[in-house]
CSV table of C-alpha atoms and ligand atoms in Angstrom, one decimal:
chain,number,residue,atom,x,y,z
A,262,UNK,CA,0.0,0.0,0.0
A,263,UNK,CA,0.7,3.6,-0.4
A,264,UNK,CA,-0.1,5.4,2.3
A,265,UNK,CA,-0.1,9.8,3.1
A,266,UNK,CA,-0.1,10.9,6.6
A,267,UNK,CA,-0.9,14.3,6.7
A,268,UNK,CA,1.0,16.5,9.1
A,269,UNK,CA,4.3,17.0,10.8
A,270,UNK,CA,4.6,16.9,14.4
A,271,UNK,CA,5.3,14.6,17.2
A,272,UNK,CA,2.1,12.7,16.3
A,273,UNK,CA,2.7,12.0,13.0
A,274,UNK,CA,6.3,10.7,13.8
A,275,UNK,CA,4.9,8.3,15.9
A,276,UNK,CA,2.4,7.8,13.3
A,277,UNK,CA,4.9,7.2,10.3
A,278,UNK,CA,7.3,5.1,12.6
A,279,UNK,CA,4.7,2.6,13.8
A,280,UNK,CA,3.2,2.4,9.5
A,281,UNK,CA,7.3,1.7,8.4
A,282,UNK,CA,7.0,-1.2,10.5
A,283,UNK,CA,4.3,-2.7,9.0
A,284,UNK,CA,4.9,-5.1,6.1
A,285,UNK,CA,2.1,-3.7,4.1
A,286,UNK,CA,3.3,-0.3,3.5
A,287,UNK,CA,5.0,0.3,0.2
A,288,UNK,CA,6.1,3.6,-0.1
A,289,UNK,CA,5.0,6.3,2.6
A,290,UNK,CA,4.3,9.9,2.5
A,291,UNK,CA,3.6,12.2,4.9
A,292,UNK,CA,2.5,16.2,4.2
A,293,UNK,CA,4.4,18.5,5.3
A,294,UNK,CA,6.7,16.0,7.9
A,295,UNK,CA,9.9,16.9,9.4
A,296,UNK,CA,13.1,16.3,10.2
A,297,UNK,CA,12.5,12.7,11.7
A,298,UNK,CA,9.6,12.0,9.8
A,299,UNK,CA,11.8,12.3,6.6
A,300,UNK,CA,13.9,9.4,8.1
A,301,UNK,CA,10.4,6.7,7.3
A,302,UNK,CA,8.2,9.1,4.6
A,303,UNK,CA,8.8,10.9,1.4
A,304,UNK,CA,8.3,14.6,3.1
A,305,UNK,CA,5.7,16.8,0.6
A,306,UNK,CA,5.2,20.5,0.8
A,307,UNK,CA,1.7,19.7,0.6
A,308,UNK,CA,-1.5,22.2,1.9
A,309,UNK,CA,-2.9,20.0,4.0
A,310,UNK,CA,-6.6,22.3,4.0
A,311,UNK,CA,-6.8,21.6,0.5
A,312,UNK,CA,-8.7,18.7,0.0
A,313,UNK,CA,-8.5,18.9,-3.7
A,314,UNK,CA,-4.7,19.7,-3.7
A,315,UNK,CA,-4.3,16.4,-1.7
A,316,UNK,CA,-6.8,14.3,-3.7
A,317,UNK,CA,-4.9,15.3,-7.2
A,318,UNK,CA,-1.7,14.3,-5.4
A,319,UNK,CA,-3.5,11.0,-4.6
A,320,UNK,CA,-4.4,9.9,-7.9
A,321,UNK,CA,-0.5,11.1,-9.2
A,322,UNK,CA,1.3,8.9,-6.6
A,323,UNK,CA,-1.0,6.3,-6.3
A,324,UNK,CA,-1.9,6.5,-2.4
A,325,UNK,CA,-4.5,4.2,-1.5
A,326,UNK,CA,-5.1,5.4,1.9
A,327,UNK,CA,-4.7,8.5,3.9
A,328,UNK,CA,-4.3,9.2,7.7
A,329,UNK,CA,-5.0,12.4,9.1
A,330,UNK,CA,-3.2,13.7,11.9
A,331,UNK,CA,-4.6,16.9,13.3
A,332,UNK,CA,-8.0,18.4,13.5
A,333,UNK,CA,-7.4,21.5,11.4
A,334,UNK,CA,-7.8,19.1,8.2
A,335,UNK,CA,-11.2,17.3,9.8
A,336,UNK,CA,-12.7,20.2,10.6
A,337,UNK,CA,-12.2,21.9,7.1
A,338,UNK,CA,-13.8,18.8,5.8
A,339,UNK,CA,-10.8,17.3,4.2
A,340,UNK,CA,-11.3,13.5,4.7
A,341,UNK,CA,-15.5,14.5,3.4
A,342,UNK,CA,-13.4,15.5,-0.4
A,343,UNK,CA,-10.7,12.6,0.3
A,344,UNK,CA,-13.6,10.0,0.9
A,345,UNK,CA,-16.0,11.2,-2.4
A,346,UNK,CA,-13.2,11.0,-4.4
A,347,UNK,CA,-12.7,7.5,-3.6
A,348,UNK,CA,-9.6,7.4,-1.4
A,349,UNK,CA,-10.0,5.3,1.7
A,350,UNK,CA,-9.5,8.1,4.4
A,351,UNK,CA,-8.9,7.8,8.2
A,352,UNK,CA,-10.5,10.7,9.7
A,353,UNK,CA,-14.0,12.1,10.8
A,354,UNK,CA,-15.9,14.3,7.9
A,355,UNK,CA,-17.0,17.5,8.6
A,356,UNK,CA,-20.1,17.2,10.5
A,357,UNK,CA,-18.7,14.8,12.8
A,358,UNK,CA,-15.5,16.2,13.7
A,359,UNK,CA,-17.7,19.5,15.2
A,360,UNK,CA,-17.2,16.6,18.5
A,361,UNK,CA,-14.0,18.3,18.9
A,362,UNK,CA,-14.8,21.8,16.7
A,363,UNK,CA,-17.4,23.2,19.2
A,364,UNK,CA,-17.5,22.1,22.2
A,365,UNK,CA,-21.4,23.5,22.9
A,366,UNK,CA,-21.9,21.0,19.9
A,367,UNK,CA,-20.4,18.3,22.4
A,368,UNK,CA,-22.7,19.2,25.1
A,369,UNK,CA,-25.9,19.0,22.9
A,370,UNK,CA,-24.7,16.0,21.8
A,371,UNK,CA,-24.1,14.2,25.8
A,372,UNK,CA,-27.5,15.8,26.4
A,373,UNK,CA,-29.5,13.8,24.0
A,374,UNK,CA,-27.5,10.6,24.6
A,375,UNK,CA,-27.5,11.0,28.5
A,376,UNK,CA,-23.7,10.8,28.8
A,377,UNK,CA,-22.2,12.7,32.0
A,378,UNK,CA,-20.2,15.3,31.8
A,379,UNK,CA,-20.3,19.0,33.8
A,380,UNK,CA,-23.7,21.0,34.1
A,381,UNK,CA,-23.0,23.7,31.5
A,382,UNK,CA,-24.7,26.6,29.6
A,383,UNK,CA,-24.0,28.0,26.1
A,384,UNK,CA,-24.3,31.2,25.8
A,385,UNK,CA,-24.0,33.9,22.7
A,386,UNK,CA,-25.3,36.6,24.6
A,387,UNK,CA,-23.0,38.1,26.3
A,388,UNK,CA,-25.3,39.9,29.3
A,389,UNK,CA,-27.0,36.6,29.8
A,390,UNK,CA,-23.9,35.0,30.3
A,391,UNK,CA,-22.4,37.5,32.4
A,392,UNK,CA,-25.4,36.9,34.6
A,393,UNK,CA,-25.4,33.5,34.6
A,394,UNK,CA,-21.3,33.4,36.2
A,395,UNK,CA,-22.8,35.8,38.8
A,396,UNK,CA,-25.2,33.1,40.0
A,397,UNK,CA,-23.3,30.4,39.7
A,398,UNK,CA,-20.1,31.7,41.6
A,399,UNK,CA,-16.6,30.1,41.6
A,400,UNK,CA,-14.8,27.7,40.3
A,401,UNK,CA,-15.9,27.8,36.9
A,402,UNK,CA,-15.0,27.1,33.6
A,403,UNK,CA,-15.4,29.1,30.7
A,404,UNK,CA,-14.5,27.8,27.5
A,405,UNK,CA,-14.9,29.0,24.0
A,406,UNK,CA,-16.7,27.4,21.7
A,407,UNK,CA,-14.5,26.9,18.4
A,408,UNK,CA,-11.1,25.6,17.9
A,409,UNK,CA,-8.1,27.0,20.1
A,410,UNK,CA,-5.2,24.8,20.4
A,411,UNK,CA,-6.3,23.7,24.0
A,412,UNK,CA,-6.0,27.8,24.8
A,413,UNK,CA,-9.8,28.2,25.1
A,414,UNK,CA,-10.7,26.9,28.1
A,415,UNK,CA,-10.2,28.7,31.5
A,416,UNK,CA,-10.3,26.5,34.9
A,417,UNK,CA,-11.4,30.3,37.0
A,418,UNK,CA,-10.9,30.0,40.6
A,419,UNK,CA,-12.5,33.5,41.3
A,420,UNK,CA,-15.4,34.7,39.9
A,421,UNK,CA,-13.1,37.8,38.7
A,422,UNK,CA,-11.1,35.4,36.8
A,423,UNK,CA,-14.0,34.1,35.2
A,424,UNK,CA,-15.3,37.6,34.1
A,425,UNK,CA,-12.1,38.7,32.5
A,426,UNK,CA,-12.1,35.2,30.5
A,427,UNK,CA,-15.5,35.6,29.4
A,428,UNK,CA,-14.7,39.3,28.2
A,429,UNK,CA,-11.6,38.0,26.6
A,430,UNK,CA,-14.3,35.7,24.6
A,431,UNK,CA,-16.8,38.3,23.8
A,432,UNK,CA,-14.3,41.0,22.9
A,433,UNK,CA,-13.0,38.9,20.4
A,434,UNK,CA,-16.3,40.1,18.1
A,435,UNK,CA,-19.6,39.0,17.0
A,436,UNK,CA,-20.4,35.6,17.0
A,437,UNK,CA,-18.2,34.6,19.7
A,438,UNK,CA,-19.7,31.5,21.7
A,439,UNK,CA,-19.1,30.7,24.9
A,440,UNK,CA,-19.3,27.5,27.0
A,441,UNK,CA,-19.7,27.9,30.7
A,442,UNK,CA,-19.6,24.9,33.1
A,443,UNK,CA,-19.3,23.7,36.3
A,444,UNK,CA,-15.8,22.5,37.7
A,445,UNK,CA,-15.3,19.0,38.1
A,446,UNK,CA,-13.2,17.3,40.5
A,447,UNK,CA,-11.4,13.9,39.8
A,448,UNK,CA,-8.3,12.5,38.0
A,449,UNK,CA,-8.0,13.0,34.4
A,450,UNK,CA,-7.4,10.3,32.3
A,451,UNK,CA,-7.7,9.8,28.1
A,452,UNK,CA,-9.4,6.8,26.3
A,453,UNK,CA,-8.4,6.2,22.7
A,454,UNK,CA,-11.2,4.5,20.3
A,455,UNK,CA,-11.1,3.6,16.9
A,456,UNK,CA,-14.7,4.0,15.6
A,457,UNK,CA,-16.6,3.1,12.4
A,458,UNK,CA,-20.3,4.1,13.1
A,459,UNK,CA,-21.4,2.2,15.9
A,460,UNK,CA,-18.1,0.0,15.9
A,461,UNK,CA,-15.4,0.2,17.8
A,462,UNK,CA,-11.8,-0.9,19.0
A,463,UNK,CA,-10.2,0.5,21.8
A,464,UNK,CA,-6.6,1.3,21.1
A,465,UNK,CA,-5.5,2.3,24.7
A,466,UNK,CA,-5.7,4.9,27.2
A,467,UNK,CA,-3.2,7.1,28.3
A,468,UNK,CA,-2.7,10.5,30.9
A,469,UNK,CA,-0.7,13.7,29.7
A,470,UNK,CA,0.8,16.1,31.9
A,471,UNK,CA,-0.4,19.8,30.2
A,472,UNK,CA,0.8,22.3,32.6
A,473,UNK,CA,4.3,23.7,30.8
A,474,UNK,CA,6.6,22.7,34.5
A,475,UNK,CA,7.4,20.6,37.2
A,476,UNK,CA,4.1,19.7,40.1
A,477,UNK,CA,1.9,21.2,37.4
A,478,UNK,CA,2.8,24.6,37.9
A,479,UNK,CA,2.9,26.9,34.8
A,480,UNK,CA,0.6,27.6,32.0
A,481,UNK,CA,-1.6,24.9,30.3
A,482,UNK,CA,0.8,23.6,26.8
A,483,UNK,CA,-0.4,21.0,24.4
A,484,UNK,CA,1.3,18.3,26.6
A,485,UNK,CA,4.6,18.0,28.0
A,486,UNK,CA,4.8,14.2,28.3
A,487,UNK,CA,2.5,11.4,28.5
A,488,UNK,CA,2.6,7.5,29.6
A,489,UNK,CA,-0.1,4.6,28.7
A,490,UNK,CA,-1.9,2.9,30.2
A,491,UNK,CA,-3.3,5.4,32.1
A,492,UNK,CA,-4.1,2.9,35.8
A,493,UNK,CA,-7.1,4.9,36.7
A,494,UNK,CA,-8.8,3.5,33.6
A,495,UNK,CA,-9.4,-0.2,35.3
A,496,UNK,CA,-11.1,-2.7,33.4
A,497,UNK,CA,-14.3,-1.3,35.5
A,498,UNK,CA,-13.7,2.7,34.8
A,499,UNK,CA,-13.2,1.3,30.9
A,500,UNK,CA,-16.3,-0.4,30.6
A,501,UNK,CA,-18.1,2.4,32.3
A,502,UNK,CA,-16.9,5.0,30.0
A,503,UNK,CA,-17.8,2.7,27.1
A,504,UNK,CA,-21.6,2.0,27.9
A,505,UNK,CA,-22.0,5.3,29.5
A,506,UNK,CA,-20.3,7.8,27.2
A,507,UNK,CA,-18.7,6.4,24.1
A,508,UNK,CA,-21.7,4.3,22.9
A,509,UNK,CA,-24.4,6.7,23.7
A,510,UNK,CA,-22.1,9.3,21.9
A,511,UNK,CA,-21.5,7.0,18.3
A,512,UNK,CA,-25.1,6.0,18.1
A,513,UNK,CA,-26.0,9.4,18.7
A,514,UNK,CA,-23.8,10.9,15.5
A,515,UNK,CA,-25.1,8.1,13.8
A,516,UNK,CA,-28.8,8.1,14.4
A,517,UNK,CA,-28.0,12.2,13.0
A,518,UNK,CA,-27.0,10.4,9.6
A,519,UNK,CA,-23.2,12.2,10.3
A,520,UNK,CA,-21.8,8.4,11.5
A,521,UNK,CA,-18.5,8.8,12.9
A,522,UNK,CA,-15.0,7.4,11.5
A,523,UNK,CA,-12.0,8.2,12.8
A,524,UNK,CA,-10.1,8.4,16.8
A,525,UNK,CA,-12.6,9.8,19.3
A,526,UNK,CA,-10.5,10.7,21.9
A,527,UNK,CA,-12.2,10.6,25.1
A,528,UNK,CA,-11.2,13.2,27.7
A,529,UNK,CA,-12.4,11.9,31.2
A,530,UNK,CA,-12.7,13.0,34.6
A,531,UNK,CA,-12.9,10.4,37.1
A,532,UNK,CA,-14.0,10.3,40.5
A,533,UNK,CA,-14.8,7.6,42.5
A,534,UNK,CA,-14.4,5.2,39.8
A,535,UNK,CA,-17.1,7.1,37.7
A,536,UNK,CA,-16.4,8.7,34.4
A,537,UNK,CA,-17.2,12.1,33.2
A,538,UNK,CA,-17.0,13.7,29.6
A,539,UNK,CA,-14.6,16.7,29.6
A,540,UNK,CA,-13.8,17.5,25.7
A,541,UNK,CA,-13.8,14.8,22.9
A,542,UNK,CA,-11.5,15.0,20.0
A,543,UNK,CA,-11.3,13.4,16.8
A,544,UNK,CA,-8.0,12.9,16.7
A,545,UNK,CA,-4.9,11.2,18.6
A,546,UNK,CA,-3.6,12.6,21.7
A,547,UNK,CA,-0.2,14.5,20.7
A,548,UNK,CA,1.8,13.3,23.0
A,549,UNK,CA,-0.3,10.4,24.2
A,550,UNK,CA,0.1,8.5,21.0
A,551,UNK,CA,4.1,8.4,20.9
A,552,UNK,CA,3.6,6.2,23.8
A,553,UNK,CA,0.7,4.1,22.7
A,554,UNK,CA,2.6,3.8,19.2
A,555,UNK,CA,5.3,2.5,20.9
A,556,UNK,CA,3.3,-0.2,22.8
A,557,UNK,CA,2.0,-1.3,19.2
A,558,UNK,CA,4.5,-1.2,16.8
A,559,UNK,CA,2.7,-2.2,13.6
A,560,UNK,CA,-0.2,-3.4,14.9
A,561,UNK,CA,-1.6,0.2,14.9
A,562,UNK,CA,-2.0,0.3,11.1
A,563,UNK,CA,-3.7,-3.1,11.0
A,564,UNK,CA,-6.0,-1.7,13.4
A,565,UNK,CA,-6.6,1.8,11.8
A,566,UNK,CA,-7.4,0.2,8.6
A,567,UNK,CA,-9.5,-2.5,9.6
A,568,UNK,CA,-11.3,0.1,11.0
A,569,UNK,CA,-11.5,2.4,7.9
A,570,UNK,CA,-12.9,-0.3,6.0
A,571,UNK,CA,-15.7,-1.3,8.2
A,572,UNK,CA,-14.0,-4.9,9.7
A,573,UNK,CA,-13.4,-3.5,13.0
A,574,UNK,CA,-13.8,-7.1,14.7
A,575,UNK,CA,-10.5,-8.2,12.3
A,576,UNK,CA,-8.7,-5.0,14.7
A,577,UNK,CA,-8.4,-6.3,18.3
A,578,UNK,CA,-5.0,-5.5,19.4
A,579,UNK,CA,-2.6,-7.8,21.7
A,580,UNK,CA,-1.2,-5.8,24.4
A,581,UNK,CA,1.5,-6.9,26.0
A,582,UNK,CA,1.7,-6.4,29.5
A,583,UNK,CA,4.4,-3.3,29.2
A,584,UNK,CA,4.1,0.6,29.6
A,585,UNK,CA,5.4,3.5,27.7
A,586,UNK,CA,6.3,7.0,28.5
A,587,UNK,CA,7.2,9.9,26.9
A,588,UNK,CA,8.8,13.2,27.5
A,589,UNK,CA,8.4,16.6,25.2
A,590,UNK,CA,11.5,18.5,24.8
A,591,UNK,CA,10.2,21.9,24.0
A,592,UNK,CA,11.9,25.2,23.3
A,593,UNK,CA,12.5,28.0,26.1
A,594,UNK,CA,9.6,30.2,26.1
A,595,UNK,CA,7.4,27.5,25.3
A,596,UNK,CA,4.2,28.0,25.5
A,597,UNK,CA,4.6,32.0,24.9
A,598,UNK,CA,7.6,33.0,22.6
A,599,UNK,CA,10.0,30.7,21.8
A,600,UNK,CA,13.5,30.8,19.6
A,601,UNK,CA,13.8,28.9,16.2
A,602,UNK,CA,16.8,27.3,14.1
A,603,UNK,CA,18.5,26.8,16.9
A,604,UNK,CA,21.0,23.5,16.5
A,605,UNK,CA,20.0,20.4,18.2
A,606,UNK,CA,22.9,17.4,18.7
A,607,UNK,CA,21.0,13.8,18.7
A,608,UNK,CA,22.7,11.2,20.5
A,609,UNK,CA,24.2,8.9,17.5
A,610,UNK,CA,22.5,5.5,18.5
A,611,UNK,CA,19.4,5.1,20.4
A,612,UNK,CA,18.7,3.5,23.7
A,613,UNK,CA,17.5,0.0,23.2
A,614,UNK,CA,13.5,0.3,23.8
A,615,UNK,CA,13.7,4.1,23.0
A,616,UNK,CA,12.8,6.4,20.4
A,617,UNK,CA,12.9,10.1,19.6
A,618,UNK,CA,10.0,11.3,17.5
A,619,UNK,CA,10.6,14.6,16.5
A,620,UNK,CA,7.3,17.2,17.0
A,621,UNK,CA,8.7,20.7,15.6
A,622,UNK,CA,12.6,20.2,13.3
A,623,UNK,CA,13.1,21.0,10.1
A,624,UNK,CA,16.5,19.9,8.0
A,625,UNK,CA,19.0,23.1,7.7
A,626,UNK,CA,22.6,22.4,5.8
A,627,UNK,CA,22.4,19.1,6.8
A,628,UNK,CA,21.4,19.8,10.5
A,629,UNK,CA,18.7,19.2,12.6
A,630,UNK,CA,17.5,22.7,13.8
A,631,UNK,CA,14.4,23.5,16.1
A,632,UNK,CA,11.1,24.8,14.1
A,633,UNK,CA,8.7,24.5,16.6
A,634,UNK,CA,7.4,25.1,20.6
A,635,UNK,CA,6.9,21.6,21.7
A,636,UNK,CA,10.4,20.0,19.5
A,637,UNK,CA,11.1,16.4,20.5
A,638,UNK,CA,9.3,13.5,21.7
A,639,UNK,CA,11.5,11.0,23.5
A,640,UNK,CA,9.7,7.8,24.3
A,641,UNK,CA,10.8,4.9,25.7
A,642,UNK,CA,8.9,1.2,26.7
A,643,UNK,CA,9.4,-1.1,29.2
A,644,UNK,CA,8.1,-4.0,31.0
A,645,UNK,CA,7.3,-1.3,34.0
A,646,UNK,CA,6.6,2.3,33.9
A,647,UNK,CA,9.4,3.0,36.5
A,648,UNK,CA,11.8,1.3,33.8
A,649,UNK,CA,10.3,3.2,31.0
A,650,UNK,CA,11.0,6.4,32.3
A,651,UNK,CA,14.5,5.4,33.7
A,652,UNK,CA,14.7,5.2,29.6
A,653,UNK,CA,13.3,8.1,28.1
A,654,UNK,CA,15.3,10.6,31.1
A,655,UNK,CA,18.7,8.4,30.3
A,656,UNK,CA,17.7,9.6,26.4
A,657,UNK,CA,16.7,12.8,27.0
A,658,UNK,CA,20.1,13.8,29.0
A,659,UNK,CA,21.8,12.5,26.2
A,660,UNK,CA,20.4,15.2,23.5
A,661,UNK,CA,22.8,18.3,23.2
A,662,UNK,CA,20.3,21.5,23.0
A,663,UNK,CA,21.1,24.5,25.7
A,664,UNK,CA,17.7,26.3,24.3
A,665,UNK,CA,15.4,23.0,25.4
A,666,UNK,CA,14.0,22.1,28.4
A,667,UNK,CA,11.0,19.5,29.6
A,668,UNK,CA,9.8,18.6,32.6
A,669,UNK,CA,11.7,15.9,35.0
A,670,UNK,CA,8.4,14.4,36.6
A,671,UNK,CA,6.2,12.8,33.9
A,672,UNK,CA,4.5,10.2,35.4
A,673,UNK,CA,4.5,11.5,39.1
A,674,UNK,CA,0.7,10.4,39.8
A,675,UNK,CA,2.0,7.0,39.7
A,676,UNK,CA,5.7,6.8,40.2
A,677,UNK,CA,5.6,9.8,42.6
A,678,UNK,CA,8.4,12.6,42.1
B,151,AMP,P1,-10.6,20.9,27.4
B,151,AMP,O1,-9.9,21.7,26.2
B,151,AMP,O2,-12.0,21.0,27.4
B,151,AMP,O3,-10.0,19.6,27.5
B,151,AMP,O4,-10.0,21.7,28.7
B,151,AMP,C1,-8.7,21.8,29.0
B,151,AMP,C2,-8.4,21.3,30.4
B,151,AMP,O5,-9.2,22.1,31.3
B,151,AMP,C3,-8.9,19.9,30.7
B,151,AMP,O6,-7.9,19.0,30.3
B,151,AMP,C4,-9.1,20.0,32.2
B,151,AMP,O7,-7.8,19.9,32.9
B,151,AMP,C5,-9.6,21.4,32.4
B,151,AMP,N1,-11.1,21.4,32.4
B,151,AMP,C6,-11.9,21.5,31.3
B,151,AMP,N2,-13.2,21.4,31.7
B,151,AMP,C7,-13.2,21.2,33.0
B,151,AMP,C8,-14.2,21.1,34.0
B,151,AMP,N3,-15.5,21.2,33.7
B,151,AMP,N4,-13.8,20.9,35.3
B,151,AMP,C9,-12.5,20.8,35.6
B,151,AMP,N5,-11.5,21.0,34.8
B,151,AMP,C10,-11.8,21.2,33.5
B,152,LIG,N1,-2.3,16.2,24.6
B,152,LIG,C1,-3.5,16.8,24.5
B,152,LIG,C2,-4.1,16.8,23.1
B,152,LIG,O1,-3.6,16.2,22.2
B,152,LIG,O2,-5.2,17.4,22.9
């Protein structure tokens, strides 16, 4: 098989990694990739919003199947124009991936299907919803309703707080929508599903670490390191959240007529062994799926495209009884301003059981320079989570870049610091 992966960070690493293992891949490409992703894919400078760009490029390179990375492509609608041309597409269409694209779309959709999540409001007024803060007191959370690279949402521990977020919202212009709901209390944990329609494989579960350093201080990042499996998620918790939330949910989109295909990645707050919803998205966890990659190995693209084409029982995975981890090394600054181009020294031969994936490099003269906020993924796997993170650290110390840093306590909720 062909196959294009479109995008070019961490995710997609780990993405193009776990394919170039697979005996059924021919030739991979992956639009736009980087640094380590040109070391498994042919790299294209590829628009990856342009559905017909990608579909022409399809039919000239014979892909036969595409897996999208990131949500900016689902939510433009890209795998709808991949999947009427006739390419087999990994990746909710449109409609479906609004599960991630508005979250008040999320909470209309729990409503009807009865699965729990925090009391909330929408609002698009912006006097109602001012008045509706006042009553409800603090903590809140406000979130915004469209797509914000997980810089929408404020946890407000004073009803002040709240305020300024919900004018940060509002004075952003008309049609601004805003999510307010109640604060929940629990342990966060994320549930990874493959889903065609009503159809499902589970392909893991996992916990990041999103505040930017050490004991969770700091802002809120896209994730500074992840492990999997995520303990909170027992057999018990998993069922749960299947019957209660991720069934409800898939029947739901596809009693609508907009049937979902692609990762639903369930966010979840748990609390005495019961699940809440906090966010879905339709996409894998970046960094959760370095880790979860690295427990499958090839297995993950038999499993993705079983479940493309609708033979989601030919999918189970074996998971072996092992744990991965991994750490982001992102640039000083990170997540407000950041350097670029600056030099980074590898280590010439990985650590057996370890891998870096790289999340924001580019090639310059034959170097490997930094091009992003969040720049390297190191991941390791080991029979114990204490061993894999013995790995990754003993990985990460031996990369050469003064301008990095990452945080030293991934995995503190079970390994303490
Ligand atoms: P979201 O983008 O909706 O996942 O929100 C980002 C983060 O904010 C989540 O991972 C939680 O840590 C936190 N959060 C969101 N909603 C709530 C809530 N209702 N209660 C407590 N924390 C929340
Ligand atoms: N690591 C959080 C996310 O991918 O949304």
């Amino acid at each position: 098989m062909n196959i294009l992966i479109l995008g070019g960070g961490g995710r997609e690493h780990a993405l193009a990694w776990a394919f170039a293992q697979n005996p059924k891949v021919d030739q991979l490409f992956c639009a736009p990739g980087n640094a380590g992703i040109a070391e498994q894919a042919s790299c294209v400078a590829l628009d990856i919003l342009d559905g017909a760009k990608i579909l022409a490029f399809c039919a000239e390179n014979a892909v036969d199947f595409v897996m999208i990375g990131p949500e900016a492509p689902l939510a433009e609608g890209v795998a709808d124009v991949l999947r009427e041309g006739g390419i087999l597409t990994f990746g909710p269409g449109r409609e479906a991936a609004r599960l991630e694209a508005s979250k008040a779309f999320t909470k209309e959709i729990c409503a009807a299907c009865g699965a729990p999540t925090a009391r909330s409001q929408t609002f698009t007024d912006r006097d109602a919803a001012t008045a509706y803060l006042a009553a409800e007191g603090a903590p809140i959370v406000v979130k915004a309703d469209g797509l914000a690279a997980g810089k929408g949402v404020t946890v407000a521990e004073t009803p002040d707080e709240a305020q300024a977020a919900l004018d940060a919202i509002f004075d952003e212009g008309p049609g601004a929508r805003v999510v307010i709901e109640e604060f929940m209390t629990g342990e966060e944990a994320s549930l990874f599903i493959l889903a065609n329609g009503t159809d499902f494989i589970v392909i893991g579960s996992a916990q990041d670490h999103k505040r930017a350093f050490d004991g969770d201080e700091g802002p809120n990042t896209g994730g500074m390191g992840a492990y999997s499996p995520a303990p909170i998620l027992t057999a018990e918790v998993t069922e749960r959240a299947l019957s209660e939330i991720v069934r409800p949910t898939l029947a739901e989109m596809a009693a609508r007529g907009t049937p979902f295909q692609g990762v639903l990645y369930a966010g979840l707050m748990i609390e005495n062994g019961a699940p809440k919803l906090v966010e879905y998205n339709v996409r894998f966890g970046d960094p959760e799926i370095q880790a979860i990659a690295m427990r499958l190995g090839a297995q993950l693209l038999d499993a993705i495209l079983a479940c493309a084409e609708g033979r989601t029982a030919e999918g189970e995975v074996n998971w072996a009884e092992d744990h991965a981890m991994t750490v982001v090394v992102a640039a000083r600054g990170y997540p407000g301003d950041y350097a670029r181009g600056e030099v980074i020294g590898l280590p010439a031969i990985d650590l057996p059981g370890a891998q870096i994936f790289h999340a924001g490099t580019k090639l310059r003269d034959g170097e490997i320079v930094s091009n992003g906020g969040r720049v390297l993924n190191v991941t390791a796997r080991a029979a114990t989570l204490a061993e894999a993170r013995k790995r990754a650290y003993a990985t990460l110390d031996a990369i050469d870049w003064p301008g990095g840093f990452a945080r030293r306590d991934i995995g503190w909720r079970v390994l303490g610091r």
